[in-house]
């Protein structure tokens, strides 16, 4: 089949990222041809500032060199500007007369710096700051001249000024507004920024309107004048007063533009054969000027160009970080408070630290930080995910490290960390290795860092820290992976939610059907997506979808926990933590007979037999004659109980019986992650119900139910859910809660993560406030687990024998 | 087991005894050897010891021509036992072949 022709105009960051994404998912669909007006291959425009500052070289900021295009079979035309699009005949025309036909056209023309319409704007020595050419011009000017004036005290202007200052020029920043970066900072933060830049040697003229640029005798710029009559010397003038989407080409060919090429959520312009991404675009009335949202656009655009048709770009919230070494500054969202918002502020003028968080309805809507920006990524994440922060409000300003994170206590200040300090305790990765990988490999996202360094790829407790390191290394380019758009894994671009939805709407029943339908990029997935898909299929279509043991982690395949030496552990169920002399005797006999090296009481009120040989497992289970405790599974683990009213002098409810009943009812329930319950007989709460997925506490008049607690990597206290009267209600409410979790959470979300994302109110609506919905949910849960066999009993009868026996034994 | 005098190929079982996208172990004097079967019915044999900390590779999830070690999730290439970057290490590889559904292993001397 003849391939379609994809032509791209504009060889910048957004466009090339789109091509990269496209090649990954549809390598054979298009012949690709790229036109770029600049003479360079693809480079990292945001790192022009470090180049200007002398911290990096042009070579170091190349993202894709000319060889890359060759390897990918892409026809590349550098130094060739496209001047016309003939939409009727579907072809583009270049300045020097070349014609190129297309089936699909991708516009990625970026934006143009605004040039002030004042006399002298075209003089030699007056430039803007956008590309390598401009950067070289500034570096050259700095070698010969003394006085630089930067017009514009925004992000770009300040980075330009800083660079020129470092190259030895005397730099004055002229700004029209009352304070610097007024679109990102409030006055307090801006004043702090100004004084720290003054310490570096920069001068500022605020509230100044430039009216004229004057030439000297040699025809080159010599001075610059303001509306108040003042004139100052200038051998170089850099205009950094904003950018305007580069829409000329599109507009001239009749494509609808309105401060940018107007695109839909699928990144299509009004001509469906013509797509557009990047700074040249106007999406829902917004034109973005930072790479993080542009990369999100690229992903969506590639998906549609690949004709997969899934995924929409719905706009982005952006954050800003200034890339001036030694000045820490962060800004995101609505940083000015008004009548509807409140602000929390920490201001240590002497220490040079200012932090402000703006809240609306208990959610973060904006934040500004100077001096200590280590928690910027964390606030930004909560802002994007609209997380309710009422509970942690008191600690918010002290940062994430104050929330009891056992992963990296008290050392969450990425910027202050020495290179040799360990960041990821699981994989032994220190800060220096991460920074090096980010710089050398041009990494932008958490996933990329995970892939290249392994940091944050295991227990995840250092994720925040790794994100901070990313943010402080690459600046505003860091795209805190918007959690809601996170793809399931590298094998697909689809999110967990999209995948679940397709499984339901298309009634898919097998992993291969899902992979075919959703165009997985790998032939049979990986160790991340297959277990997730297997779970989604089984939880969506119980008794219909077929389990795939090969897509289960070994523990769930062998129904025992693998240990470091390759042996296994066996944890039988002891409902509610209650045992009998008979059970204990059988356990003792099994330990003797199979010479099991360790017998341990677990943290979950039952007994663990550790060091069992795999081949012995079915025999051990047969001799124990106890049901599986699922200590190895993403399933119901334990229901911890206290002695309760049967014995305890304080007990007001029979917590032991309640716990046993819960455990018997839900014992074979698989879930997105492990599930732990507890029941206490009175508010003294000896069963620790406050840190369980579902915690039940007996009170005089009935039971209180708490949900979404977690005692693990990051301890989270469970939240009050509702109060009920009878034991049956406890089962029904708890069961319905767990069923929403089973049906809607992402694989490997504990209840706490899922509730944090969807909000407790939502879950209450489904379970507490709507009786019909609750009963339906509970019914679906019971249906899903009915007839579920005990996996150990089945295997003692010979099921999956091959799993436990060697293929053969050679001597 | 059958040992034909001319070669060192030893018959260890049939293809259908190994689950697709799975592995079975052959006990030998070199220790356990994992024999893998991929989705396209290719077979590979590696010493059942992860180059990282000795995890039993036979127990991992097989995908493409890789296996994910069950202990710490290193990804190991089945064809040569090499760990996927950034990890480094190599599991010892053994020759294996199929002949009409039968699987033969060469465990050397
Ligand atoms: C055996 C036990 C330790 C003990 O000797 O007491 C244990 C052992 C393991 N825990 Fe645990 N946890 C045990 C109670 C707990 C508890 C306490 C509890 O349940 O009351 C917690 C905190 C409560 C909680 O989960 O919220 C706990 C939090 C974890 C976590 C962190 C989970 C989190 O969401 O943060 C992990 C890691 C994971 O699951 O990814 C983990 C993982 C593990 C694993 C499965 C690690 C692994 O993948 O191999 C260990 C398996 C050992 C084995 O082969 O048996 N274990 N683990 C406990 C078994 C309880 C049981 O009877 O089933
Ligand atoms: C100095 C500097 C620092 C920055 N710092 C940051 C930062 O810290 N964080 C951040 O997120 N963002 C930063 N940005 C912004 C970021 O670089 C841009 O948002 C991003 O590069 C835009 O990508 P794009 O592909 O839309 O446009 P561009 O990267 O500008 O690419 C457009 C390309 O199209 C070419 N072109 C235009 N018209 C035509 C035509 N008709 N024919 C052929 N080619 C054409 C242009 O020459 C250009 O090469 C910075 C920008 C600059 C200049
Ligand atoms: S049992 Fe739990 S806490 Fe102990 S080493 Fe294993 S995972 Fe860590
Ligand atoms: S032993 Fe295999 S990954 Fe650690």
mmCIF file with all atom_site columns, N, CA and C in Angstrom, chain A residues 37 58 64 69 103 120 139 259 265 279 317 332 338 366 373 432 487-488 585 675 732 742 767:
data_model
loop_
_atom_site.group_PDB
_atom_site.id
_atom_site.type_symbol
_atom_site.label_atom_id
_atom_site.label_alt_id
_atom_site.label_comp_id
_atom_site.label_asym_id
_atom_site.label_entity_id
_atom_site.label_seq_id
_atom_site.pdbx_PDB_ins_code
_atom_site.Cartn_x
_atom_site.Cartn_y
_atom_site.Cartn_z
_atom_site.occupancy
_atom_site.B_iso_or_equiv
_atom_site.pdbx_formal_charge
_atom_site.auth_seq_id
_atom_site.auth_comp_id
_atom_site.auth_asym_id
_atom_site.auth_atom_id
_atom_site.pdbx_PDB_model_num
ATOM 1  N N  . UNK A 1 37  ? 12.362  26.836  8.684  1.00 0.00 ? 37  UNK A N  1
ATOM 2  C CA . UNK A 1 37  ? 12.944  28.100  8.204  1.00 0.00 ? 37  UNK A CA 1
ATOM 3  C C  . UNK A 1 37  ? 14.340  28.317  8.768  1.00 0.00 ? 37  UNK A C  1
ATOM 4  N N  . UNK A 1 58  ? 25.661  25.169  22.095 1.00 0.00 ? 58  UNK A N  1
ATOM 5  C CA . UNK A 1 58  ? 24.602  24.848  21.152 1.00 0.00 ? 58  UNK A CA 1
ATOM 6  C C  . UNK A 1 58  ? 24.559  23.343  20.883 1.00 0.00 ? 58  UNK A C  1
ATOM 7  N N  . UNK A 1 64  ? 17.434  16.514  18.242 1.00 0.00 ? 64  UNK A N  1
ATOM 8  C CA . UNK A 1 64  ? 17.522  15.550  17.147 1.00 0.00 ? 64  UNK A CA 1
ATOM 9  C C  . UNK A 1 64  ? 18.432  16.142  16.084 1.00 0.00 ? 64  UNK A C  1
ATOM 10 N N  . UNK A 1 69  ? 16.903  12.386  11.464 1.00 0.00 ? 69  UNK A N  1
ATOM 11 C CA . UNK A 1 69  ? 15.889  12.467  10.423 1.00 0.00 ? 69  UNK A CA 1
ATOM 12 C C  . UNK A 1 69  ? 16.162  11.411  9.350  1.00 0.00 ? 69  UNK A C  1
ATOM 13 N N  . UNK A 1 103 ? -1.045  14.726  1.973  1.00 0.00 ? 103 UNK A N  1
ATOM 14 C CA . UNK A 1 103 ? -2.347  14.174  2.337  1.00 0.00 ? 103 UNK A CA 1
ATOM 15 C C  . UNK A 1 103 ? -2.796  14.782  3.655  1.00 0.00 ? 103 UNK A C  1
ATOM 16 N N  . UNK A 1 120 ? 13.279  53.583  15.098 1.00 0.00 ? 120 UNK A N  1
ATOM 17 C CA . UNK A 1 120 ? 14.572  52.992  15.411 1.00 0.00 ? 120 UNK A CA 1
ATOM 18 C C  . UNK A 1 120 ? 14.519  51.497  15.617 1.00 0.00 ? 120 UNK A C  1
ATOM 19 N N  . UNK A 1 139 ? 25.710  37.084  21.933 1.00 0.00 ? 139 UNK A N  1
ATOM 20 C CA . UNK A 1 139 ? 27.039  36.689  22.399 1.00 0.00 ? 139 UNK A CA 1
ATOM 21 C C  . UNK A 1 139 ? 28.115  37.526  21.706 1.00 0.00 ? 139 UNK A C  1
ATOM 22 N N  . UNK A 1 259 ? -5.967  35.062  16.875 1.00 0.00 ? 259 UNK A N  1
ATOM 23 C CA . UNK A 1 259 ? -4.782  35.053  17.737 1.00 0.00 ? 259 UNK A CA 1
ATOM 24 C C  . UNK A 1 259 ? -4.215  33.642  17.824 1.00 0.00 ? 259 UNK A C  1
ATOM 25 N N  . UNK A 1 265 ? -10.261 20.014  19.912 1.00 0.00 ? 265 UNK A N  1
ATOM 26 C CA . UNK A 1 265 ? -9.586  19.188  20.921 1.00 0.00 ? 265 UNK A CA 1
ATOM 27 C C  . UNK A 1 265 ? -8.764  18.067  20.288 1.00 0.00 ? 265 UNK A C  1
ATOM 28 N N  . UNK A 1 279 ? 2.988   26.723  19.677 1.00 0.00 ? 279 UNK A N  1
ATOM 29 C CA . UNK A 1 279 ? 2.680   28.105  20.028 1.00 0.00 ? 279 UNK A CA 1
ATOM 30 C C  . UNK A 1 279 ? 1.853   28.821  18.970 1.00 0.00 ? 279 UNK A C  1
ATOM 31 N N  . UNK A 1 317 ? -3.028  23.631  32.671 1.00 0.00 ? 317 UNK A N  1
ATOM 32 C CA . UNK A 1 317 ? -2.657  24.653  33.639 1.00 0.00 ? 317 UNK A CA 1
ATOM 33 C C  . UNK A 1 317 ? -1.137  24.698  33.580 1.00 0.00 ? 317 UNK A C  1
ATOM 34 N N  . UNK A 1 332 ? 2.480   29.452  39.713 1.00 0.00 ? 332 UNK A N  1
ATOM 35 C CA . UNK A 1 332 ? 1.484   28.671  38.987 1.00 0.00 ? 332 UNK A CA 1
ATOM 36 C C  . UNK A 1 332 ? 0.087   29.172  39.310 1.00 0.00 ? 332 UNK A C  1
ATOM 37 N N  . UNK A 1 338 ? -8.543  37.129  45.576 1.00 0.00 ? 338 UNK A N  1
ATOM 38 C CA . UNK A 1 338 ? -9.638  38.079  45.434 1.00 0.00 ? 338 UNK A CA 1
ATOM 39 C C  . UNK A 1 338 ? -10.714 37.730  46.462 1.00 0.00 ? 338 UNK A C  1
ATOM 40 N N  . UNK A 1 366 ? -3.578  28.550  43.120 1.00 0.00 ? 366 UNK A N  1
ATOM 41 C CA . UNK A 1 366 ? -2.389  29.242  42.654 1.00 0.00 ? 366 UNK A CA 1
ATOM 42 C C  . UNK A 1 366 ? -1.317  29.246  43.719 1.00 0.00 ? 366 UNK A C  1
ATOM 43 N N  . UNK A 1 373 ? 11.799  26.831  46.554 1.00 0.00 ? 373 UNK A N  1
ATOM 44 C CA . UNK A 1 373 ? 10.757  26.376  45.633 1.00 0.00 ? 373 UNK A CA 1
ATOM 45 C C  . UNK A 1 373 ? 10.656  24.868  45.614 1.00 0.00 ? 373 UNK A C  1
ATOM 46 N N  . UNK A 1 432 ? 23.176  13.135  41.729 1.00 0.00 ? 432 UNK A N  1
ATOM 47 C CA . UNK A 1 432 ? 24.062  13.444  40.614 1.00 0.00 ? 432 UNK A CA 1
ATOM 48 C C  . UNK A 1 432 ? 23.742  12.624  39.368 1.00 0.00 ? 432 UNK A C  1
ATOM 49 N N  . UNK A 1 487 ? -0.699  7.644   30.687 1.00 0.00 ? 487 UNK A N  1
ATOM 50 C CA . UNK A 1 487 ? -0.951  6.387   29.990 1.00 0.00 ? 487 UNK A CA 1
ATOM 51 C C  . UNK A 1 487 ? -0.669  5.206   30.895 1.00 0.00 ? 487 UNK A C  1
ATOM 52 N N  . UNK A 1 488 ? -1.292  4.099   30.556 1.00 0.00 ? 488 UNK A N  1
ATOM 53 C CA . UNK A 1 488 ? -1.175  2.908   31.377 1.00 0.00 ? 488 UNK A CA 1
ATOM 54 C C  . UNK A 1 488 ? 0.275   2.453   31.517 1.00 0.00 ? 488 UNK A C  1
ATOM 55 N N  . UNK A 1 585 ? -2.339  -26.847 65.758 1.00 0.00 ? 585 UNK A N  1
ATOM 56 C CA . UNK A 1 585 ? -1.675  -28.155 65.763 1.00 0.00 ? 585 UNK A CA 1
ATOM 57 C C  . UNK A 1 585 ? -1.290  -28.560 64.338 1.00 0.00 ? 585 UNK A C  1
ATOM 58 N N  . UNK A 1 675 ? -6.329  -4.993  49.855 1.00 0.00 ? 675 UNK A N  1
ATOM 59 C CA . UNK A 1 675 ? -7.349  -4.314  50.639 1.00 0.00 ? 675 UNK A CA 1
ATOM 60 C C  . UNK A 1 675 ? -7.290  -4.845  52.061 1.00 0.00 ? 675 UNK A C  1
ATOM 61 N N  . UNK A 1 732 ? -22.968 -3.988  53.850 1.00 0.00 ? 732 UNK A N  1
ATOM 62 C CA . UNK A 1 732 ? -23.471 -3.397  52.612 1.00 0.00 ? 732 UNK A CA 1
ATOM 63 C C  . UNK A 1 732 ? -22.699 -2.114  52.256 1.00 0.00 ? 732 UNK A C  1
ATOM 64 N N  . UNK A 1 742 ? -13.354 -1.182  43.093 1.00 0.00 ? 742 UNK A N  1
ATOM 65 C CA . UNK A 1 742 ? -13.011 -2.263  42.163 1.00 0.00 ? 742 UNK A CA 1
ATOM 66 C C  . UNK A 1 742 ? -13.343 -1.892  40.723 1.00 0.00 ? 742 UNK A C  1
ATOM 67 N N  . UNK A 1 767 ? -22.470 5.820   47.336 1.00 0.00 ? 767 UNK A N  1
ATOM 68 C CA . UNK A 1 767 ? -22.680 4.765   48.321 1.00 0.00 ? 767 UNK A CA 1
ATOM 69 C C  . UNK A 1 767 ? -23.615 5.189   49.459 1.00 0.00 ? 767 UNK A C  1
#
